[in-house]
Amino acid sequence: MGGAAADTDSLAYPISPEYVQSWTPVRALSELIANALDEDPNAQVSWAEGTLTIADGGPGIPEEGLILGVSTKSAEQIGQFGEGKKLACLVLARSPQIGGVRCETVGYGFVPTVERRKLLGGLIPSRSAQGSEVLVYRFHPNTRTTFTVECPQQLAQEAIGRFRALAEPGYQPPPAPGVCVRDGQPGRVWIGGVLVTRMPGFLASYDLSLNHKALQNRDRTLVEAAALRTAVRRILADSEDPQTIDLFARHLLGGGKLREQEQFFDAVRLPRPRAAWRAWGRTHLPEQTYFSVPGGEEAALDLKDTGHAELATTGLGRYEQMAVMNLLGVEAARARQRRHHARNRNRTNWVSQKALTDAERALLDECCQLVRSAIGPFALHHVKVYDHSDESPAPTASTGR
């Protein structure tokens, strides 16, 4: 893969021109920043006058860190000049968008450059005749680790923006399993504050705890699918945050859809999160509600006639809709109909005469006068008005509205 140059102040690595072509300059800058933050949580990252500076107080880059194929990365520590930093140097040195790249580390420094050349001056036969790129490190003495990269401000800001620790003063990695992030563009997934991937269609963003580091690929661009699903569902199912509940409840009741990873409703089992969902329902939903299921059409029509409001989550399947409605305290049409009739059996809804309209009050007076004139002045003693009655027989000495 690589070899050392004859002189002692440089190292040369022959590399295929097609190697890591998928890496962008932003991806390479992000790798340098991530390694610095892994080495030193107080690492400094700034851009000024065309140069991005990344400085950390870590132990520096040992000899092993300069050998391609050697990495001291582990599940707990992603820094330590693993393959990512070496590949980042290659990508930045080869990119036409990037100017000079310089690394100052403990004891020495180097400038990575890429040269096109034939191996051994062309003595080795070549099938493609394209030759190789040679990544060259030119060394000089130094005392700490600082990368300086000449690059456009836009690239620097995009790379810096991938790290919550740089954008949010006082940021601390979240406890397991992580946290839901509602601010900014949805769909971002961090691990310990380092942006790993974007999930189109997500309603929120998520910062997973550091114990998920082992579940990302070496390029920090993907999280193992099952682990991401488990973490996101647990974060949401255990949340008592009213704003998070409000975000999902309004989205669903408005007909919005959710990706499978965010469909967590059947996993909400802890008492406090369930109480928080029920409290949202009592605060924001009409007093009399129901939701429809197949076979409950007649009950739904009956409930509509009694002033009930129908709720639906058209973006979810039937099973998930039932789980959401259960959290909100909303009953299916048949169950709600039975409960409504049980509560109102043999009850009469009386209406205060003050609540009558002028026309209704005039009609009532006219009817009372008609009865008294036909039967006698003592035919009616006290008249009460009702608008609905389930009593049998109907109330006497009263009039229906």
Short mmCIF file of C-alpha atoms in Angstrom, two decimals:
data_model
loop_
_atom_site.label_atom_id
_atom_site.label_comp_id
_atom_site.label_asym_id
_atom_site.label_seq_id
_atom_site.Cartn_x
_atom_site.Cartn_y
_atom_site.Cartn_z
CA MET A 1 0.00 0.00 0.00
CA GLY A 2 2.71 2.46 0.83
CA GLY A 3 6.40 2.88 1.46
CA ALA A 4 8.84 5.35 2.98
CA ALA A 5 10.81 7.78 0.87
CA ALA A 6 14.58 7.53 0.80
CA ASP A 7 15.12 10.80 2.68
CA THR A 8 14.33 11.04 6.42
CA ASP A 9 12.28 14.26 6.26
CA SER A 10 9.39 12.87 4.19
CA LEU A 11 7.10 9.85 3.75
CA ALA A 12 5.54 8.90 0.42
CA TYR A 13 2.43 6.70 -0.04
CA PRO A 14 1.61 5.46 -3.58
CA ILE A 15 -2.20 5.52 -3.90
CA SER A 16 -4.69 4.87 -6.69
CA PRO A 17 -6.21 8.10 -8.08
CA GLU A 18 -9.65 6.45 -7.56
CA TYR A 19 -9.10 5.84 -3.84
CA VAL A 20 -11.77 7.45 -1.55
CA GLN A 21 -13.25 9.46 -4.42
CA SER A 22 -16.57 9.47 -2.52
CA TRP A 23 -15.12 11.72 0.19
CA THR A 24 -15.85 15.44 -0.19
CA PRO A 25 -13.66 18.24 1.22
CA VAL A 26 -16.34 18.92 3.86
CA ARG A 27 -16.26 15.26 4.84
CA ALA A 28 -12.47 15.42 5.19
CA LEU A 29 -12.56 18.63 7.27
CA SER A 30 -15.21 17.07 9.50
CA GLU A 31 -12.96 14.07 10.09
CA LEU A 32 -10.12 16.31 11.28
CA ILE A 33 -12.48 18.20 13.61
CA ALA A 34 -13.96 14.96 14.96
CA ASN A 35 -10.53 13.54 15.74
CA ALA A 36 -9.51 16.75 17.50
CA LEU A 37 -12.64 16.70 19.68
CA ASP A 38 -12.08 13.02 20.47
CA GLU A 39 -8.54 13.85 21.63
CA ASP A 40 -9.51 17.01 23.51
CA PRO A 41 -13.12 18.07 24.30
CA ASN A 42 -11.81 21.65 24.56
CA ALA A 43 -10.28 21.63 21.09
CA GLN A 44 -10.45 24.98 19.30
CA VAL A 45 -11.86 25.28 15.77
CA SER A 46 -12.03 28.59 13.93
CA TRP A 47 -11.90 30.10 10.44
CA ALA A 48 -10.28 33.46 9.68
CA GLU A 49 -8.78 35.08 6.60
CA GLY A 50 -9.19 32.03 4.42
CA THR A 51 -7.76 29.49 6.86
CA LEU A 52 -9.48 26.90 9.04
CA THR A 53 -7.52 26.16 12.23
CA ILE A 54 -8.10 22.99 14.27
CA ALA A 55 -6.07 22.81 17.49
CA ASP A 56 -6.19 20.27 20.32
CA GLY A 57 -4.15 19.47 23.42
CA GLY A 58 -3.97 15.73 22.78
CA PRO A 59 -0.86 13.52 22.96
CA GLY A 60 0.04 14.04 19.32
CA ILE A 61 0.54 11.60 16.45
CA PRO A 62 2.84 8.62 17.15
CA GLU A 63 4.82 6.71 14.55
CA GLU A 64 1.99 4.17 14.19
CA GLY A 65 -0.34 6.97 13.23
CA LEU A 66 1.61 7.52 10.02
CA ILE A 67 1.31 3.95 8.77
CA LEU A 68 -1.60 3.28 6.41
CA GLY A 69 -3.60 0.30 7.65
CA VAL A 70 -2.79 0.94 11.32
CA SER A 71 -5.46 2.47 13.54
CA THR A 72 -5.73 2.74 17.31
CA LYS A 73 -9.47 3.41 17.14
CA SER A 74 -11.75 1.58 19.53
CA ALA A 75 -15.42 1.69 20.39
CA GLU A 76 -14.66 4.27 23.07
CA GLN A 77 -12.08 6.41 21.28
CA ILE A 78 -12.46 7.34 17.65
CA GLY A 79 -9.52 9.75 17.53
CA GLN A 80 -5.88 8.79 17.91
CA PHE A 81 -5.10 9.52 14.25
CA GLY A 82 -6.99 6.56 12.82
CA GLU A 83 -7.41 5.87 9.13
CA GLY A 84 -9.92 8.71 8.84
CA LYS A 85 -7.38 11.43 9.52
CA LYS A 86 -4.89 9.97 7.06
CA LEU A 87 -7.57 9.73 4.38
CA ALA A 88 -8.67 13.28 5.20
CA CYS A 89 -5.14 14.51 4.50
CA LEU A 90 -5.22 12.73 1.14
CA VAL A 91 -8.61 14.17 0.15
CA LEU A 92 -7.67 17.73 1.17
CA ALA A 93 -4.27 17.58 -0.49
CA ARG A 94 -5.81 16.37 -3.75
CA SER A 95 -8.86 18.75 -3.80
CA PRO A 96 -8.71 21.82 -6.07
CA GLN A 97 -11.03 23.64 -3.60
CA ILE A 98 -8.40 23.46 -0.88
CA GLY A 99 -5.18 25.43 -0.59
CA GLY A 100 -2.26 24.56 1.65
CA VAL A 101 -2.73 21.95 4.40
CA ARG A 102 -0.36 21.93 7.36
CA CYS A 103 -0.25 19.71 10.46
CA GLU A 104 1.69 20.76 13.56
CA THR A 105 1.80 17.92 16.11
CA VAL A 106 3.79 17.13 19.25
CA GLY A 107 7.48 16.88 18.31
CA TYR A 108 7.14 17.52 14.59
CA GLY A 109 4.95 18.85 11.82
CA PHE A 110 4.24 17.94 8.22
CA VAL A 111 2.65 19.25 5.04
CA PRO A 112 0.65 16.63 3.08
CA THR A 113 0.82 17.01 -0.70
CA VAL A 114 -0.24 14.80 -3.61
CA GLU A 115 2.06 14.22 -6.57
CA ARG A 116 1.44 12.24 -9.77
CA ARG A 117 4.32 9.96 -10.67
CA LYS A 118 5.30 6.57 -12.10
CA LEU A 119 6.57 4.10 -9.54
CA LEU A 120 10.34 3.64 -9.66
CA GLY A 121 10.52 6.13 -12.48
CA GLY A 122 8.37 3.99 -14.76
CA LEU A 123 10.41 0.77 -14.45
CA ILE A 124 7.33 -1.16 -13.23
CA PRO A 125 4.97 -2.17 -16.07
CA SER A 126 1.52 -0.52 -15.93
CA ARG A 127 -1.76 -1.85 -17.36
CA SER A 128 -3.57 1.50 -17.33
CA ALA A 129 -0.63 3.83 -17.90
CA GLN A 130 -2.30 6.32 -15.55
CA GLY A 131 0.35 5.99 -12.88
CA SER A 132 -0.39 6.66 -9.22
CA GLU A 133 -0.95 9.52 -6.86
CA VAL A 134 1.66 9.79 -4.13
CA LEU A 135 0.67 11.28 -0.79
CA VAL A 136 3.81 12.91 0.59
CA TYR A 137 4.33 14.12 4.18
CA ARG A 138 7.18 16.64 4.50
CA PHE A 139 8.28 16.96 8.12
CA HIS A 140 9.62 19.67 10.45
CA PRO A 141 9.94 19.96 14.29
CA ASN A 142 6.99 21.18 16.44
CA THR A 143 5.46 21.04 19.97
CA ARG A 144 1.62 20.56 19.69
CA THR A 145 -1.11 19.37 17.32
CA THR A 146 -2.64 22.00 15.04
CA PHE A 147 -4.09 21.54 11.56
CA THR A 148 -4.37 24.57 9.31
CA VAL A 149 -6.25 24.25 6.04
CA GLU A 150 -6.65 26.99 3.46
CA CYS A 151 -10.26 26.66 2.31
CA PRO A 152 -13.41 28.70 1.49
CA GLN A 153 -15.43 29.88 4.48
CA GLN A 154 -18.50 27.99 3.25
CA LEU A 155 -16.67 24.65 3.44
CA ALA A 156 -15.31 25.48 6.89
CA GLN A 157 -18.72 26.53 8.24
CA GLU A 158 -20.40 23.42 6.83
CA ALA A 159 -17.80 21.20 8.49
CA ILE A 160 -17.95 23.06 11.82
CA GLY A 161 -21.76 22.93 11.74
CA ARG A 162 -21.65 19.14 12.04
CA PHE A 163 -20.51 19.38 15.66
CA ARG A 164 -22.94 20.42 18.38
CA ALA A 165 -20.07 21.06 20.80
CA LEU A 166 -18.82 23.86 18.53
CA ALA A 167 -22.25 25.41 17.90
CA GLU A 168 -23.74 25.10 21.40
CA PRO A 169 -21.67 26.45 24.33
CA GLY A 170 -21.72 24.09 27.28
CA TYR A 171 -22.85 21.12 25.21
CA GLN A 172 -22.54 17.74 26.93
CA PRO A 173 -23.09 14.35 25.26
CA PRO A 174 -26.54 13.01 26.21
CA PRO A 175 -27.11 10.05 28.54
CA ALA A 176 -28.25 6.76 27.00
CA PRO A 177 -30.06 6.30 24.76
CA GLY A 178 -29.92 9.96 23.60
CA VAL A 179 -32.16 12.99 23.12
CA CYS A 180 -34.70 14.30 20.62
CA VAL A 181 -33.65 17.60 19.00
CA ARG A 182 -36.51 19.73 17.65
CA ASP A 183 -34.52 22.81 16.61
CA GLY A 184 -33.26 23.31 13.08
CA GLN A 185 -33.62 21.02 10.10
CA PRO A 186 -35.16 17.63 11.01
CA GLY A 187 -33.57 14.32 10.09
CA ARG A 188 -30.08 14.88 11.49
CA VAL A 189 -28.54 12.07 13.54
CA TRP A 190 -25.56 12.74 15.78
CA ILE A 191 -23.58 10.44 18.04
CA GLY A 192 -22.23 12.35 21.00
CA GLY A 193 -22.77 15.62 19.13
CA VAL A 194 -20.99 14.55 15.93
CA LEU A 195 -23.22 14.48 12.84
CA VAL A 196 -23.24 10.98 11.37
CA THR A 197 -26.09 10.90 8.87
CA ARG A 198 -29.30 12.54 7.70
CA MET A 199 -32.62 10.69 7.53
CA PRO A 200 -35.05 12.30 5.04
CA GLY A 201 -38.63 12.15 6.25
CA PHE A 202 -37.84 12.26 9.97
CA LEU A 203 -40.02 14.64 11.98
CA ALA A 204 -37.22 15.48 14.45
CA SER A 205 -33.46 15.05 14.85
CA TYR A 206 -31.67 12.82 17.35
CA ASP A 207 -28.40 12.92 19.26
CA LEU A 208 -27.49 9.38 20.31
CA SER A 209 -25.35 8.66 23.35
CA LEU A 210 -21.65 7.87 23.04
CA ASN A 211 -22.17 4.14 23.57
CA HIS A 212 -23.53 4.04 20.00
CA LYS A 213 -20.09 4.87 18.52
CA ALA A 214 -19.33 1.21 17.88
CA LEU A 215 -22.49 0.98 15.74
CA GLN A 216 -21.37 3.51 13.11
CA ASN A 217 -19.17 2.72 10.14
CA ARG A 218 -15.54 3.81 10.05
CA ASP A 219 -16.38 6.78 7.82
CA ARG A 220 -18.88 8.10 10.42
CA THR A 221 -21.58 8.28 7.76
CA LEU A 222 -23.97 5.48 8.76
CA VAL A 223 -25.47 3.99 11.92
CA GLU A 224 -26.47 0.32 11.99
CA ALA A 225 -30.16 0.37 11.00
CA ALA A 226 -31.58 -1.74 13.82
CA ALA A 227 -29.60 0.18 16.43
CA LEU A 228 -30.86 3.52 15.07
CA ARG A 229 -34.46 2.29 15.12
CA THR A 230 -34.14 1.01 18.68
CA ALA A 231 -32.50 4.19 19.95
CA VAL A 232 -34.97 6.59 18.29
CA ARG A 233 -38.00 4.66 19.52
CA ARG A 234 -36.68 4.47 23.05
CA ILE A 235 -35.85 8.19 23.10
CA LEU A 236 -39.39 9.07 22.01
CA ALA A 237 -41.21 6.43 24.07
CA ASP A 238 -39.50 7.57 27.30
CA SER A 239 -39.98 11.29 26.65
CA GLU A 240 -42.18 13.37 28.97
CA ASP A 241 -41.34 16.61 27.15
CA PRO A 242 -44.60 18.47 26.34
CA GLN A 243 -43.09 20.11 23.26
CA THR A 244 -41.97 16.78 21.80
CA ILE A 245 -45.42 15.30 22.45
CA ASP A 246 -47.05 18.39 20.92
CA LEU A 247 -44.86 18.08 17.80
CA PHE A 248 -45.85 14.47 17.14
CA ALA A 249 -49.51 14.75 18.21
CA ARG A 250 -50.26 17.76 16.00
CA HIS A 251 -48.38 16.22 13.07
CA LEU A 252 -50.36 12.98 13.28
CA LEU A 253 -53.79 14.52 13.90
CA GLY A 254 -53.13 16.75 10.90
CA GLY A 255 -52.74 13.70 8.66
CA GLY A 256 -48.93 13.62 8.65
CA LYS A 257 -46.90 10.47 8.05
CA LEU A 258 -43.94 9.08 9.99
CA ARG A 259 -41.05 6.87 8.99
CA GLU A 260 -41.04 3.46 10.62
CA GLN A 261 -38.22 4.37 13.03
CA GLU A 262 -40.35 7.13 14.59
CA GLN A 263 -43.50 5.02 15.05
CA PHE A 264 -42.98 4.42 18.75
CA PHE A 265 -46.46 4.70 20.25
CA ASP A 266 -46.96 1.09 21.31
CA ALA A 267 -43.66 1.31 23.24
CA VAL A 268 -44.83 4.10 25.60
CA ARG A 269 -45.22 2.09 28.79
CA LEU A 270 -43.73 4.17 31.61
CA PRO A 271 -46.31 5.96 33.79
CA ARG A 272 -44.93 9.49 33.46
CA PRO A 273 -44.74 9.57 29.63
CA ARG A 274 -48.24 8.05 29.42
CA ALA A 275 -49.54 10.67 31.83
CA ALA A 276 -47.90 13.41 29.73
CA TRP A 277 -49.66 12.19 26.58
CA ARG A 278 -53.00 11.99 28.39
CA ALA A 279 -52.50 15.52 29.74
CA TRP A 280 -51.89 16.80 26.20
CA GLY A 281 -55.13 15.18 25.07
CA ARG A 282 -57.16 16.74 27.88
CA THR A 283 -55.68 20.17 27.15
CA HIS A 284 -55.87 20.28 23.36
CA LEU A 285 -58.68 17.97 22.24
CA PRO A 286 -62.46 18.57 22.30
CA GLU A 287 -64.24 17.20 25.35
CA GLN A 288 -66.23 14.61 23.38
CA THR A 289 -64.18 12.71 20.78
CA TYR A 290 -63.90 9.29 19.15
CA PHE A 291 -62.04 7.57 16.33
CA SER A 292 -63.46 5.24 13.71
CA VAL A 293 -62.52 1.63 13.03
CA PRO A 294 -64.00 -0.77 10.45
CA GLY A 295 -67.40 -2.00 11.59
CA GLY A 296 -68.13 1.02 13.75
CA GLU A 297 -69.77 3.23 11.12
CA GLU A 298 -73.23 3.19 12.72
CA ALA A 299 -71.82 4.07 16.13
CA ALA A 300 -69.81 6.90 14.55
CA LEU A 301 -72.94 8.39 12.97
CA ASP A 302 -74.76 8.21 16.29
CA LEU A 303 -71.91 9.97 18.06
CA LYS A 304 -71.83 12.72 15.44
CA ASP A 305 -75.53 13.32 16.11
CA THR A 306 -74.74 13.84 19.79
CA GLY A 307 -72.03 16.43 19.10
CA HIS A 308 -68.91 14.24 19.25
CA ALA A 309 -65.84 15.15 17.16
CA GLU A 310 -64.10 12.47 15.11
CA LEU A 311 -60.29 12.27 15.28
CA ALA A 312 -58.07 10.42 12.81
CA THR A 313 -54.41 9.79 12.04
CA THR A 314 -54.60 9.10 8.32
CA GLY A 315 -50.82 8.89 7.99
CA LEU A 316 -50.62 5.79 10.21
CA GLY A 317 -51.79 2.22 9.89
CA ARG A 318 -54.70 0.91 11.94
CA TYR A 319 -52.55 -0.61 14.70
CA GLU A 320 -50.46 2.52 15.21
CA GLN A 321 -53.59 4.71 15.14
CA MET A 322 -55.10 2.66 17.96
CA ALA A 323 -51.88 3.07 19.97
CA VAL A 324 -51.90 6.86 19.48
CA MET A 325 -55.56 7.21 20.43
CA ASN A 326 -55.00 5.08 23.51
CA LEU A 327 -52.23 7.45 24.61
CA LEU A 328 -54.50 10.46 24.07
CA GLY A 329 -57.44 8.88 25.90
CA VAL A 330 -59.66 8.74 22.80
CA GLU A 331 -62.02 5.75 22.48
CA ALA A 332 -63.12 3.86 19.38
CA ALA A 333 -66.64 4.74 18.18
CA ARG A 334 -68.45 1.69 19.59
CA ALA A 335 -66.79 1.90 22.99
CA ARG A 336 -67.45 5.63 23.17
CA GLN A 337 -71.09 5.13 22.15
CA ARG A 338 -71.66 2.57 24.92
CA ARG A 339 -70.01 4.79 27.51
CA HIS A 340 -71.99 7.85 26.35
CA HIS A 341 -75.36 6.07 26.55
CA ALA A 342 -74.51 4.50 29.91
CA ARG A 343 -73.72 7.92 31.35
CA ASN A 344 -76.83 9.56 29.91
CA ARG A 345 -79.40 6.79 30.51
CA ASN A 346 -82.59 8.21 32.14
CA ARG A 347 -81.14 11.70 32.07
CA THR A 348 -82.73 14.92 30.88
CA ASN A 349 -80.78 17.92 29.64
CA TRP A 350 -82.56 20.95 31.13
CA VAL A 351 -82.21 24.36 29.53
CA SER A 352 -82.29 27.63 31.44
CA GLN A 353 -84.92 30.05 30.12
CA LYS A 354 -82.17 32.66 30.00
CA ALA A 355 -80.52 30.53 27.32
CA LEU A 356 -83.59 30.69 25.05
CA THR A 357 -83.65 32.99 22.06
CA ASP A 358 -86.22 35.77 21.89
CA ALA A 359 -88.22 33.78 19.33
CA GLU A 360 -88.14 30.64 21.52
CA ARG A 361 -89.19 32.61 24.60
CA ALA A 362 -92.09 34.25 22.69
CA LEU A 363 -93.25 30.85 21.41
CA LEU A 364 -93.12 29.39 24.94
CA ASP A 365 -95.25 32.24 26.32
CA GLU A 366 -97.76 31.82 23.50
CA CYS A 367 -98.10 28.08 24.15
CA CYS A 368 -98.56 28.59 27.90
CA GLN A 369 -101.32 31.13 27.27
CA LEU A 370 -103.02 28.73 24.86
CA VAL A 371 -103.03 25.89 27.46
CA ARG A 372 -104.32 28.16 30.23
CA SER A 373 -107.07 29.59 28.03
CA ALA A 374 -108.21 26.10 27.04
CA ILE A 375 -108.01 24.39 30.45
CA GLY A 376 -107.93 27.16 32.99
CA PRO A 377 -105.55 29.60 34.62
CA PHE A 378 -104.26 26.91 37.00
CA ALA A 379 -103.48 24.37 34.24
CA LEU A 380 -99.75 25.17 34.39
CA HIS A 381 -97.86 25.96 37.56
CA HIS A 382 -94.14 25.87 36.66
CA VAL A 383 -92.72 25.29 33.19
CA LYS A 384 -89.21 23.87 32.59
CA VAL A 385 -87.51 23.51 29.20
CA TYR A 386 -85.32 20.61 28.06
CA ASP A 387 -83.62 19.87 24.74
CA HIS A 388 -83.11 16.12 25.17
CA SER A 389 -84.41 13.40 27.46
CA ASP A 390 -83.79 9.67 27.75
CA GLU A 391 -86.32 9.28 30.57
CA SER A 392 -89.28 7.01 30.02
CA PRO A 393 -91.91 8.31 30.24
CA ALA A 394 -90.79 11.82 29.33
CA PRO A 395 -90.73 14.49 32.08
CA THR A 396 -94.11 15.98 32.92
CA ALA A 397 -95.01 19.56 33.73
CA SER A 398 -92.35 20.64 31.28
CA THR A 399 -91.95 21.34 27.62
CA GLY A 400 -89.46 20.09 25.06
CA ARG A 401 -87.32 22.58 23.24
#
